[in-house]
Short mmCIF file of C-alpha atoms and ligand atoms in Angstrom, two decimals:
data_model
loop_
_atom_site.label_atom_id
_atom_site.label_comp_id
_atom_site.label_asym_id
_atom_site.label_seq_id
_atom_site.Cartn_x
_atom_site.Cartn_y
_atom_site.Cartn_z
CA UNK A 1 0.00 0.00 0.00
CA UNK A 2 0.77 3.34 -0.13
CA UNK A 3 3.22 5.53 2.14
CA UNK A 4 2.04 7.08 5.16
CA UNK A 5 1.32 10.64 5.28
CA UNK A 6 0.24 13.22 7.70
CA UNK A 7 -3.13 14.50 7.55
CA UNK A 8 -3.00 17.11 4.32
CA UNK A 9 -5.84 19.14 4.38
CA UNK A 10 -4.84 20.41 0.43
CA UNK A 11 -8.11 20.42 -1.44
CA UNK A 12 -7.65 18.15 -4.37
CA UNK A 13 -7.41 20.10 -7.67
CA UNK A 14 -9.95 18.47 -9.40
CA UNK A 15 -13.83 18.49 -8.46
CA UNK A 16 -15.48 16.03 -6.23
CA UNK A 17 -18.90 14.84 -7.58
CA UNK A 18 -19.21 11.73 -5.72
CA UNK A 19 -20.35 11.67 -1.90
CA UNK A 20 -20.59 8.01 -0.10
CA UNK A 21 -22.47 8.20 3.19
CA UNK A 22 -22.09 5.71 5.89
CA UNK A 23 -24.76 4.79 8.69
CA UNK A 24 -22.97 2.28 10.74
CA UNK A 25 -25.94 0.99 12.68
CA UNK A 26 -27.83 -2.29 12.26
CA UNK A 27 -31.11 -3.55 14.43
CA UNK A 28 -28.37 -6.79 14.82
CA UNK A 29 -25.82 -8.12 13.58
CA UNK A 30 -25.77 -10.70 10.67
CA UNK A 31 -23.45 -13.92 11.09
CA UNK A 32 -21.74 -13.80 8.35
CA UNK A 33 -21.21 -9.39 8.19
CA UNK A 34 -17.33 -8.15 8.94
CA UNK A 35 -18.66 -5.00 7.87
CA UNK A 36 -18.00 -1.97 10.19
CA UNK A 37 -21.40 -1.42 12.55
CA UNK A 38 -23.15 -1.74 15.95
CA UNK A 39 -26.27 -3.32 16.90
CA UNK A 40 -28.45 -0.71 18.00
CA UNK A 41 -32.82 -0.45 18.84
CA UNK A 42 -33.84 2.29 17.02
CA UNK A 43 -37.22 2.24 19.02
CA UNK A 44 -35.24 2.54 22.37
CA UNK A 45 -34.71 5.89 23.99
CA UNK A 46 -30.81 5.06 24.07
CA UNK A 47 -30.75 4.05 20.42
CA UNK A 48 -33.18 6.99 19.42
CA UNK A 49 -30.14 9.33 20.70
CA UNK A 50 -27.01 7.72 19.69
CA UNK A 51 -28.81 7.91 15.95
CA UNK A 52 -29.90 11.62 16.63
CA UNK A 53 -25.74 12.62 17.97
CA UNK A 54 -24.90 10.21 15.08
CA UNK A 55 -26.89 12.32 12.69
CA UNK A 56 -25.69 15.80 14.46
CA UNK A 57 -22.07 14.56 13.62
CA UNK A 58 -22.45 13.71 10.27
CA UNK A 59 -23.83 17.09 8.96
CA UNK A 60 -21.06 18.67 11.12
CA UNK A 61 -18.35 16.40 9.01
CA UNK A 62 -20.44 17.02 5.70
CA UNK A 63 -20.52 21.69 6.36
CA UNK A 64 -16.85 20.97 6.72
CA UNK A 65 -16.10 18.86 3.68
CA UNK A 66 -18.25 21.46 1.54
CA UNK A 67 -15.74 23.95 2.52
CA UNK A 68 -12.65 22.28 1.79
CA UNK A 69 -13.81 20.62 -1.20
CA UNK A 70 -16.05 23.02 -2.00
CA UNK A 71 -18.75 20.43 -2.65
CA UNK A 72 -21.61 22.07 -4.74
CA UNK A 73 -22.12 19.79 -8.00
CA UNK A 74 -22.89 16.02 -6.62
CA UNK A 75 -23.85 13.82 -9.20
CA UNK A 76 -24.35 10.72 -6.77
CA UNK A 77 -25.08 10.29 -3.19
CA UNK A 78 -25.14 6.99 -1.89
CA UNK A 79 -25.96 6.18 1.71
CA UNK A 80 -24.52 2.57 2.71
CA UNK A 81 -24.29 1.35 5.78
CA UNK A 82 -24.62 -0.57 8.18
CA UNK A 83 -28.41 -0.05 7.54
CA UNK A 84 -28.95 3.86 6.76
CA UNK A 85 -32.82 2.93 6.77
CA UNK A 86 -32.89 2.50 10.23
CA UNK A 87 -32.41 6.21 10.76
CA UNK A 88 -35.52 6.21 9.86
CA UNK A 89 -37.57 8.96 7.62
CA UNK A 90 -37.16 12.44 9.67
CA UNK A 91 -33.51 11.63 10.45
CA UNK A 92 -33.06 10.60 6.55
CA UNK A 93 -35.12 13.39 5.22
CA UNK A 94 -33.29 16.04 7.44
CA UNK A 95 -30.11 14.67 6.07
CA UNK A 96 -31.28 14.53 2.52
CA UNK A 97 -32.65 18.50 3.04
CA UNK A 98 -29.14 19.42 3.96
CA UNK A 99 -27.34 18.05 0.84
CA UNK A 100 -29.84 19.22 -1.73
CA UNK A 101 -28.20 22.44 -2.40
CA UNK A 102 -25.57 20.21 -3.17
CA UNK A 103 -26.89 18.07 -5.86
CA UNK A 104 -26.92 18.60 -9.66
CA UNK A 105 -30.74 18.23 -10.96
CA UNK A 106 -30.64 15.07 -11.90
CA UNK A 107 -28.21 13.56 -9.25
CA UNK A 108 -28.49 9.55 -8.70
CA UNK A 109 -29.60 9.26 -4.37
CA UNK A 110 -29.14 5.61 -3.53
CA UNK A 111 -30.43 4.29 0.03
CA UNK A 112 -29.40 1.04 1.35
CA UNK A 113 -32.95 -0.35 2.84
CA UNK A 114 -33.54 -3.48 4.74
CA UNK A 115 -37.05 -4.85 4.63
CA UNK A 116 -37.76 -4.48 8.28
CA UNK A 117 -37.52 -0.95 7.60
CA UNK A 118 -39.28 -0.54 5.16
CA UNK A 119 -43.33 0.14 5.84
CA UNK A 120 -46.03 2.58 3.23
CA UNK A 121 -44.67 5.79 4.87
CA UNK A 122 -40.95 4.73 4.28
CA UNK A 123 -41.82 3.44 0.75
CA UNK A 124 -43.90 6.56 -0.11
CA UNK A 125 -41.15 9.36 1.45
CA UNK A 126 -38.28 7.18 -0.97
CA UNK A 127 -40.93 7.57 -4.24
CA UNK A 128 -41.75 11.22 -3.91
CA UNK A 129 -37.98 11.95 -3.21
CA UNK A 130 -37.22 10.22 -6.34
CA UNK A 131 -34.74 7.51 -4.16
CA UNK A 132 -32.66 4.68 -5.73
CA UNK A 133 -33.83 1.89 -3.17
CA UNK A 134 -30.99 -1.07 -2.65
CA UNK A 135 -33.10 -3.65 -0.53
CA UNK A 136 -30.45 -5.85 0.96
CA UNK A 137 -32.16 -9.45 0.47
CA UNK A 138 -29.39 -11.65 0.52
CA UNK A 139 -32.24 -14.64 -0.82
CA UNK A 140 -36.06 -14.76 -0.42
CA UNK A 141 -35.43 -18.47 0.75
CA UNK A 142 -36.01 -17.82 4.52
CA UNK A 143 -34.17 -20.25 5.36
CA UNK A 144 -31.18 -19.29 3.66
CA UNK A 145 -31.45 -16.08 4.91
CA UNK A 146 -31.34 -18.29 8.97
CA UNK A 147 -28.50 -19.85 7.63
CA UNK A 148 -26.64 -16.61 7.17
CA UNK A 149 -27.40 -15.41 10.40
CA UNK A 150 -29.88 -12.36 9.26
CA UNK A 151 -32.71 -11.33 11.14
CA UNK A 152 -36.23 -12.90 9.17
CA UNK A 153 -38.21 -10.94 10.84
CA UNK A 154 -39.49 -9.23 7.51
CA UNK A 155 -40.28 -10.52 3.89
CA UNK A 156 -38.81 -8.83 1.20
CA UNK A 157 -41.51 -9.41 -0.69
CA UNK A 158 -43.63 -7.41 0.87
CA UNK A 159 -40.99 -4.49 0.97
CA UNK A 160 -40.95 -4.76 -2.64
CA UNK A 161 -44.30 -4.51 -2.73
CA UNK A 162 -44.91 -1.73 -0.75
CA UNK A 163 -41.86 0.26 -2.96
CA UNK A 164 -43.18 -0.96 -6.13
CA UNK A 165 -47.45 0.52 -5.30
CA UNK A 166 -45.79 3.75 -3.57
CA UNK A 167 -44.59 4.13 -7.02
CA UNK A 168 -40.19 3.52 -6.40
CA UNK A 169 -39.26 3.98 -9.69
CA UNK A 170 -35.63 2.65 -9.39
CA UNK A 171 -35.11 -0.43 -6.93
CA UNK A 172 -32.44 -2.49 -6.53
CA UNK A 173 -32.04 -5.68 -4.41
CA UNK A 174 -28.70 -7.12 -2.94
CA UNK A 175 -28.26 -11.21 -2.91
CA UNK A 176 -25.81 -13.74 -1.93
CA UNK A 177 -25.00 -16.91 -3.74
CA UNK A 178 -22.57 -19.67 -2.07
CA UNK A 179 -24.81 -19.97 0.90
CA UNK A 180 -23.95 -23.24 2.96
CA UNK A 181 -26.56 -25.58 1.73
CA UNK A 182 -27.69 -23.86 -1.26
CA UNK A 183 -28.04 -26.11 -4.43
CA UNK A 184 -28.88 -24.67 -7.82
CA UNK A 185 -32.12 -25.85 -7.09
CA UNK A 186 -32.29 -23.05 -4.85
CA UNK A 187 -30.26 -20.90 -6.84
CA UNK A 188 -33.06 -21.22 -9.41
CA UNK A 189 -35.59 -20.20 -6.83
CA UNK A 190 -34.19 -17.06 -5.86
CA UNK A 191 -33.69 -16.53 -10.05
CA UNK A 192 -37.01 -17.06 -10.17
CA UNK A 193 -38.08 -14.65 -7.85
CA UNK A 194 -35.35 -11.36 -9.16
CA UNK A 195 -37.50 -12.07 -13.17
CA UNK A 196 -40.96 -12.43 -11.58
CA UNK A 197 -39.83 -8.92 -9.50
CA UNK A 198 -37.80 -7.24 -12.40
CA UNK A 199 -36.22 -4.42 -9.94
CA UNK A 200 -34.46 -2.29 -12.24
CA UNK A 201 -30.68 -3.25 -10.53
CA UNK A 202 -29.95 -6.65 -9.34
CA UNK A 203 -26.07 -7.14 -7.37
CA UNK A 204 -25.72 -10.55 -6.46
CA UNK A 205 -22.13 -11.37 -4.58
CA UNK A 206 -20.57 -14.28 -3.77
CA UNK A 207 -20.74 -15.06 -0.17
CA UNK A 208 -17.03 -14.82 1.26
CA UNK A 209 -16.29 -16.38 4.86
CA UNK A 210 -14.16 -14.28 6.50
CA UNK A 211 -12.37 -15.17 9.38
CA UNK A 212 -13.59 -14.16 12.65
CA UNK A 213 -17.33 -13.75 11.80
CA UNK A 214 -19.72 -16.40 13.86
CA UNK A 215 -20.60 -17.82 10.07
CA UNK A 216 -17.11 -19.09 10.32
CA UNK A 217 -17.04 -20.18 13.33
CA UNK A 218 -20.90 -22.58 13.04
CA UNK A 219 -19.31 -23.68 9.88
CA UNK A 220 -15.63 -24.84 11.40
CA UNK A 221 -17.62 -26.33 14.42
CA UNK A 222 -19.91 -28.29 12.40
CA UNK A 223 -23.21 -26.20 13.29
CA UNK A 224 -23.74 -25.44 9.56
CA UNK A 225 -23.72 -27.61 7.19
CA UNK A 226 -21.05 -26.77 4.29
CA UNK A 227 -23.47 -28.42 1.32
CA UNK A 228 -23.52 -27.10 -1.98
CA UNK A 229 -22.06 -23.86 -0.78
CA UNK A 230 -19.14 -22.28 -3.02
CA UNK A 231 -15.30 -21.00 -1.79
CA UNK A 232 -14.51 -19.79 1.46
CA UNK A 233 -10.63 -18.32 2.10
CA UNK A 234 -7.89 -20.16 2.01
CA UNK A 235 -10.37 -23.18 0.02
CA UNK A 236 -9.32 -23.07 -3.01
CA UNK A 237 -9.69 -26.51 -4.40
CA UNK A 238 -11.19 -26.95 -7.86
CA UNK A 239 -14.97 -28.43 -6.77
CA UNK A 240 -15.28 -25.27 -4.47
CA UNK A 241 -14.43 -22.90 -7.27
CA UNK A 242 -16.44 -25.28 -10.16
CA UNK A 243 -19.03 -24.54 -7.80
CA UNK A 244 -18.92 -21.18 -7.62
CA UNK A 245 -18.48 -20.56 -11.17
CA UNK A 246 -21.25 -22.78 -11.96
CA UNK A 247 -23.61 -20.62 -9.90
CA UNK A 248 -22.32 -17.37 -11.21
CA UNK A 249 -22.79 -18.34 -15.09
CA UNK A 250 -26.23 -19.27 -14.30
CA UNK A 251 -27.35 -16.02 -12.68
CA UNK A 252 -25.88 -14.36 -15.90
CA UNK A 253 -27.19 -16.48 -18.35
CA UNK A 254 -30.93 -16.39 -16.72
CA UNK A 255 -30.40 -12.21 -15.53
CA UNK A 256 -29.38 -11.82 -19.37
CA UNK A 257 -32.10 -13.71 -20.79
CA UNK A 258 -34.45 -11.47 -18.73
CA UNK A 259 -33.17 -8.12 -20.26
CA UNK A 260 -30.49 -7.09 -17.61
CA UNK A 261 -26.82 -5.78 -18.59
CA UNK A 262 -23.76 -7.73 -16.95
CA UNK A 263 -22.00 -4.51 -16.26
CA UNK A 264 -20.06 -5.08 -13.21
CA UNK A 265 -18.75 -8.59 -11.72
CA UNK A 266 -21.40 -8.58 -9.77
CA UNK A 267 -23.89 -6.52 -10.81
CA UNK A 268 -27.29 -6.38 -13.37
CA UNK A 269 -28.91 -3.46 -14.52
CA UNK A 270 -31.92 -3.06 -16.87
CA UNK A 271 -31.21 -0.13 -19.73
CA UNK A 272 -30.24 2.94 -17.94
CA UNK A 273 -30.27 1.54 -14.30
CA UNK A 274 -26.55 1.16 -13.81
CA UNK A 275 -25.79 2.50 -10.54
CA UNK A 276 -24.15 5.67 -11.37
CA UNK A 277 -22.27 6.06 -7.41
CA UNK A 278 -20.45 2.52 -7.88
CA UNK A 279 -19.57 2.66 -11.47
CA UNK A 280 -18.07 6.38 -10.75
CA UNK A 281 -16.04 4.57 -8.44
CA UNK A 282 -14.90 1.92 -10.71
CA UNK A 283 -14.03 4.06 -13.00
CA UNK A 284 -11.43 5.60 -10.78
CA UNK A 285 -13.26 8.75 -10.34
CA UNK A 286 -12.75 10.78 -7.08
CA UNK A 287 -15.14 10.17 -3.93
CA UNK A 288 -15.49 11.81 -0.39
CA UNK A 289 -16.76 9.79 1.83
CA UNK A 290 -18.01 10.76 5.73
CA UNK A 291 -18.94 8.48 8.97
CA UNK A 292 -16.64 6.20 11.25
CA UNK A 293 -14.93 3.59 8.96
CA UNK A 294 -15.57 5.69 5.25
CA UNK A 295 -12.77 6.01 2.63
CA UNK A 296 -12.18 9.12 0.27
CA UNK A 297 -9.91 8.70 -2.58
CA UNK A 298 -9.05 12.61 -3.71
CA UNK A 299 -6.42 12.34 -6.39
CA UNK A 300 -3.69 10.63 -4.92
CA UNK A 301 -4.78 10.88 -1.39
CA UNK A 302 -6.73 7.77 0.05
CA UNK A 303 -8.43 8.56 3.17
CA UNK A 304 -10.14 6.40 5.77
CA UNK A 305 -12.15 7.84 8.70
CA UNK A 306 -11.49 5.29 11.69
CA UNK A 307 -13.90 3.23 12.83
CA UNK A 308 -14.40 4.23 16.52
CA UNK A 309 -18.29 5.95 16.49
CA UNK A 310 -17.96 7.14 19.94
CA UNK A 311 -14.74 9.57 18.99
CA UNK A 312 -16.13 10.14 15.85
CA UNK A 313 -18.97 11.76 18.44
CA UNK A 314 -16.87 13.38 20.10
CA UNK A 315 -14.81 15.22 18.00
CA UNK A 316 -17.81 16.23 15.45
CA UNK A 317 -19.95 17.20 18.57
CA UNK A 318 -20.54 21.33 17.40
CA UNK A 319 -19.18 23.05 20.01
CA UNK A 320 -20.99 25.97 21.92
CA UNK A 321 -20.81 28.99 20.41
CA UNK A 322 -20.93 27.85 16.72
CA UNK A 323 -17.19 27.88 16.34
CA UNK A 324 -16.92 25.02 14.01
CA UNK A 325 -16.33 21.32 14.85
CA UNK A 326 -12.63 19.14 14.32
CA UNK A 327 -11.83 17.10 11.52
CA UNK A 328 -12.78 13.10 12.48
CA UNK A 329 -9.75 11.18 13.36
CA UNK A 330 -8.44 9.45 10.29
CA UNK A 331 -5.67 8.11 8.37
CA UNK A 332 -4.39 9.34 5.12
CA UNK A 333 -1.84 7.73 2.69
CA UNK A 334 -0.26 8.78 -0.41
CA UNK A 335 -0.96 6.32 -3.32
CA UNK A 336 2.20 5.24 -5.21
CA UNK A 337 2.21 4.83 -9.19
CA UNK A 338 2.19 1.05 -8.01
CA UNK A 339 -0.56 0.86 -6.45
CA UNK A 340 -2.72 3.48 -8.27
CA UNK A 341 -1.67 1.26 -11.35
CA UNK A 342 -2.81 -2.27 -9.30
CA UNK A 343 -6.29 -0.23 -8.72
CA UNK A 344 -6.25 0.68 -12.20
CA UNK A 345 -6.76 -2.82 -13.05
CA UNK A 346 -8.33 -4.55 -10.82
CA UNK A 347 -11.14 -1.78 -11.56
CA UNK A 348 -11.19 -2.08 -14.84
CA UNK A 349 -11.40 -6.02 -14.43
CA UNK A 350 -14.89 -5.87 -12.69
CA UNK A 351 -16.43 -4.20 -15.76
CA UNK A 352 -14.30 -5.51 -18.83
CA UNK A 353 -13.32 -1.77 -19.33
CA UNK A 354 -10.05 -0.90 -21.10
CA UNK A 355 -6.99 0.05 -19.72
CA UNK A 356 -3.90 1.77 -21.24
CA UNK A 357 -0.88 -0.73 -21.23
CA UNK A 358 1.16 2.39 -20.20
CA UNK A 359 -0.74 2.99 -17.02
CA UNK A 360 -0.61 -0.76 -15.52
CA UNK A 361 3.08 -1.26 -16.92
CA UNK A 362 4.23 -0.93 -13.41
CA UNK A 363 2.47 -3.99 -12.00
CA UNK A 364 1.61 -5.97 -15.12
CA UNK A 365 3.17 -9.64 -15.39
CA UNK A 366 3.59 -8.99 -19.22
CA UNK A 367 4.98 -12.58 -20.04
CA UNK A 368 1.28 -13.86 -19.24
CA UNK A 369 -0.96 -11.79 -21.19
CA UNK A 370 -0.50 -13.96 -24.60
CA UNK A 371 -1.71 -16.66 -23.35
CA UNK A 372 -4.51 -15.13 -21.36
CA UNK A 373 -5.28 -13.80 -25.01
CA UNK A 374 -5.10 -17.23 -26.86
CA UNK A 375 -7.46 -18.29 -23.83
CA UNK A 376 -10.08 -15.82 -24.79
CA UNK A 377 -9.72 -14.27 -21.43
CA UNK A 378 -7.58 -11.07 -21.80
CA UNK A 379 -8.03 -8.79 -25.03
CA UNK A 380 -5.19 -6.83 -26.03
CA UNK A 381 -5.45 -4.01 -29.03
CA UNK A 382 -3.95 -0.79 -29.83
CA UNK A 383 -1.87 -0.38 -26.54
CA UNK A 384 -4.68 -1.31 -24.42
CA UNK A 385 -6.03 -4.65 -22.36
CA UNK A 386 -9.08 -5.16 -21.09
CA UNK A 387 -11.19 -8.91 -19.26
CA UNK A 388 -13.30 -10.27 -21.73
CA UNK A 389 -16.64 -11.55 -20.69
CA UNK A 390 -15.18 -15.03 -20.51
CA UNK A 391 -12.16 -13.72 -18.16
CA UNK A 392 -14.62 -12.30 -16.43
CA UNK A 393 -16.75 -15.45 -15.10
CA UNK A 394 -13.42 -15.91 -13.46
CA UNK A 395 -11.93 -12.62 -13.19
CA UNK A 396 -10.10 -13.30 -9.88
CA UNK A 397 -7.70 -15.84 -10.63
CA UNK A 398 -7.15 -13.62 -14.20
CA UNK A 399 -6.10 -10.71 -11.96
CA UNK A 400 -3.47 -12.94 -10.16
CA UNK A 401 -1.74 -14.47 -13.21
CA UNK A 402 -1.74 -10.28 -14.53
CA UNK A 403 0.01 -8.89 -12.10
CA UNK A 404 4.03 -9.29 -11.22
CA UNK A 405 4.27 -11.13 -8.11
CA UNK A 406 4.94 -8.89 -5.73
CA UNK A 407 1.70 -6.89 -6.79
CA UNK A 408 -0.84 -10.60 -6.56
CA UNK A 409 -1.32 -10.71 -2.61
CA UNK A 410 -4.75 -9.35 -1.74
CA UNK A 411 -5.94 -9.38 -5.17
CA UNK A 412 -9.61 -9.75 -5.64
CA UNK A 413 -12.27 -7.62 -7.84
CA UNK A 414 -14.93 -8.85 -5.47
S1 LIG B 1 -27.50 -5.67 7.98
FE1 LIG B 1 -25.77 -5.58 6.51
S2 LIG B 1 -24.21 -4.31 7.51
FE2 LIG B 1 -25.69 -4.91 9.10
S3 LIG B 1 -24.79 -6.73 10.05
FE3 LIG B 1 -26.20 -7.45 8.43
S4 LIG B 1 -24.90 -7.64 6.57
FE4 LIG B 1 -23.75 -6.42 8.08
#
C-alpha cells in the first residue's frame, strides 16, 4: 500500500462529484457481516439518541467537507451502511434537506434499505424523493437467509411490494449466492423470484467467509452444514471454485435472458439503471466519503475515517458557540504509481473496461498476457487490455496471473 502521510488538508485540484455516506448501525448483527457497525434499537430511547448525535455529527463532518472541497455539483449520493434505513424517515429526510443544495438536478440518491424498515410511509417518502432503493435481500429463501445469520423478521416481498405501489421507480435488491446448503435448485428459486420482480438493478455477490465472523465459526464447528455452498478463504480446491463458477454463469445467463446488462462482476442493470455512485467509483473517479470507517480517494490521497463511532462523536460534537467542529480522526496515505496502477486494473477487471498498457506497466506480469489472449480471457489491441466476458466469469484468478508477483497478494475484484 501506499506511504504514510500526515493528515493534508490540500483540497484536491480536481472536483469532487461523488459523496458516499455511511450509517454504521444495524437492528443486529448478521453472522456472516465483517462489515463496520453496531447493533443498536432504534425504538429505544438510548438508540433513538445515539442515531440523533450520530446524525448531528455527520452534517457537522459534511458543512466541513463542503468547505474544503467546496462540494456544490454532486452527481451521486449513496448512503450505505450498516443499515442507513434505520435512521428512519425524519432523520433521513433532514439529512437529505441538507445536501440538496448540493446536488446537480438530476443527481443519482441511492439508500441502502432493509425490509424491516421498510413500511407505506418509508416506501412513499423514498418515491416522492425520487430515491434509488438497494433492498439488501441476501435470498427470499427464509431459510437461507437463517443460515446466514440475518434477522427474518421481515419478507422482502412485501418491501418490494410496498416500494413498487408507492410508485419507487428505481429499486435495486442485494443477494448472496454460495450460501452453505444452497443447491442450484435453490439458486433457481431465488432466479425465479429477481424475473418475476424485475427491480431495475440486481447485485448478487458471492458469499465470502471471512475469518472471525460467527458464520465461520458454526461452519468450522460443524453447526452449519457446508453443502452445496461455493469458496470460502484459504479453500481453493477446484470443486469449491467449479461450484462457484457454476452458480455465477447461471445467474448471468438467466439475468441476461431477462433483459439485464452484466456490467459489473457482480452486478445487473436493466437499460439505464446502472448505478451511477459505484460505477463512478470503478471508474477511478474521485469520492469523499463521511462516517466512522468511510474512505475518500481525492487524487492521490486515500483517506479512511477510523472506525471508533464514539470519537467520531466526540470530536464532530458542534461546540458551543458555533465555532466550528474538528476534523474526524483518520488516516491518510499517499498512493504510489504502483498501487494506483494495481487499482487501475483490478477496476477495470470488474467491468471488462479498457486500460492503457502504459498505465498498468508498473504492476503488469507482461509474459502472461498472450496466453490469457489465446485463452479468450484477456483482449489486447492498440496499446490497451481489457477482461473479456469469458475472463470475467473468473476474473479473480485472471487478476493474479496479470500482475508481477509482488503486486498478486490481496488481489480480488470482489
Ligand atoms: S444488515 Fe448488513 S451491515 Fe448490518 S450486520 Fe447485516 S450484513 Fe452487516
Amino acid at each position: 500500500m501506499g506511504r504514510p502521510v500526515a493528515p493534508a488538508n490540500r483540497p484536491p485540484t480536481r472536483s469532487v462529484h461523488h459523496l458516499y455516506v455511511h450509517v454504521p448501525f444495524c437492528r443486529g448483527r448478521c453472522d456472516y457481516c465483517d462489515f463496520f457497525s453496531l447493533a443498536v434499537d432504534p425504538g429505544a430511547a438510548a438508540g433513538a439518541q445515539l442515531l440523533d448525535r450520530y446524525l448531528d455529527a455527520l452534517l457537522a463532518e459534511l458543512e466541513l467537507e463542503r468547505q474544503r472541497l467546496g462540494l456544490r455539483r454532486l452527481r451521486t449520493v449513496f448512503l450505505g451502511g450498516g443499515t442507513p434505513s434505520l435512521l428512519g424517515v425524519p432523520r433521513l429526510e433532514r439529512l437529505l434537506r441538507a445536501l440538496e443544495p448540493l446536488l446537480t438536478p438530476a443527481a443519482e440518491v441511492t439508500v441502502e434499505t432493509n425490509p424491516e424498515d421498510v413500511d407505506s410511509a418509508y416506501a412513499a417518502w423514498a418515491a416522492g424523493r425520487g430515491l434509488r432503493v438497494s433492498l439488501g435481500v441476501q435470498s427470499f429463501d427464509r431459510d437461507l437467509r437463517r443460515t446466514l445469520g440475518r434477522s427474518t423478521a421481515a419478507d422482502p416481498l412485501a418491501a418490494m411490494a410496498l416500494l413498487r405501489e408507492a410508485g419507487c421507480a428505481n429499486r435495486g435488491v442485494d443477494l448472496i449466492y454460495g450460501i452453505p446448503t444452497q443447491d442450484m435448485a435453490a439458486l433457481a428459486r431465488d432466479l425465479a423470484v429477481v424475473c418475476h420482480l424485475r427491480p431495475e438493478h440486481v447485485s448478487w455477490y458471492e458469499l465470502s467467509v471471512e475469518p472471525g465472523t460467527p458464520l465461520a465459526t458454526r461452519l468450522a464447528d460443524g453447526d452449519v452444514e457446508r453443502g452445496a455452498r461455493s469458496t470460502e478463504r484459504g479453500d481453493d480446491g477446484e470443486g469449491a471454485a467449479d461450484r462457484a463458477a457454476e452458480m455465477q454463469r447461471a445467474i448471468v445467463r438467466r439475468l441476461e435472458r431477462a433483459g439485464y446488462r452484466w456490467y459489473e462482476v457482480s452486478n445487473y442493470a436493466l437499460a439505464g439503471r446502472q448505478c451511477r455512485h459505484n460505477s463512478a467509483v470503478w471508474r477511478g473517479e474521485q469520492y469523499v466519503g463521511l462516517g466512522p470507517a468511510a474512505v475518500s480517494t481525492l487524487g492521490e490521497h486515500r483517506r479512511r475515517n477510523l472506525p471508533d463511532v464514539e470519537q467520531y462523536l466526540r470530536v464532530l460534537a458542534w461546540p458551543a458557540g458555533g465555532a466550528s467542529a474538528g476534523a474526524p480522526p483518520r488516516e491518510e496515505e499517499v498512493l504510489s504509481a504502483p498501487v494506483r496502477a494495481r487499482e487501475r486494473l483490478l477496476l477495470a477487471a470488474r467491468t471488462g473496461a479498457r486500460v492503457p498498457l502504459t498505465e498498468v506497466a508498473p504492476v503488469l506480469e507482461r509474459a502472461a498476457v498472450p496466453s490469457l489472449v489465446r485463452a479468450g480471457l484477456v483482449g489486447e489491441a492498440g496499446g490497451t487490455l481489457w477482461i473479456t466476458r469469458k475472463g470475467r466469469m473468473v476474473a479473480n484468478a485472471v487478476c493474479v496471473r496479470l500482475f508481477r508477483d509482488s503486486y498478486v497478494k490481496g488481489t480480488t475484484c470482489r
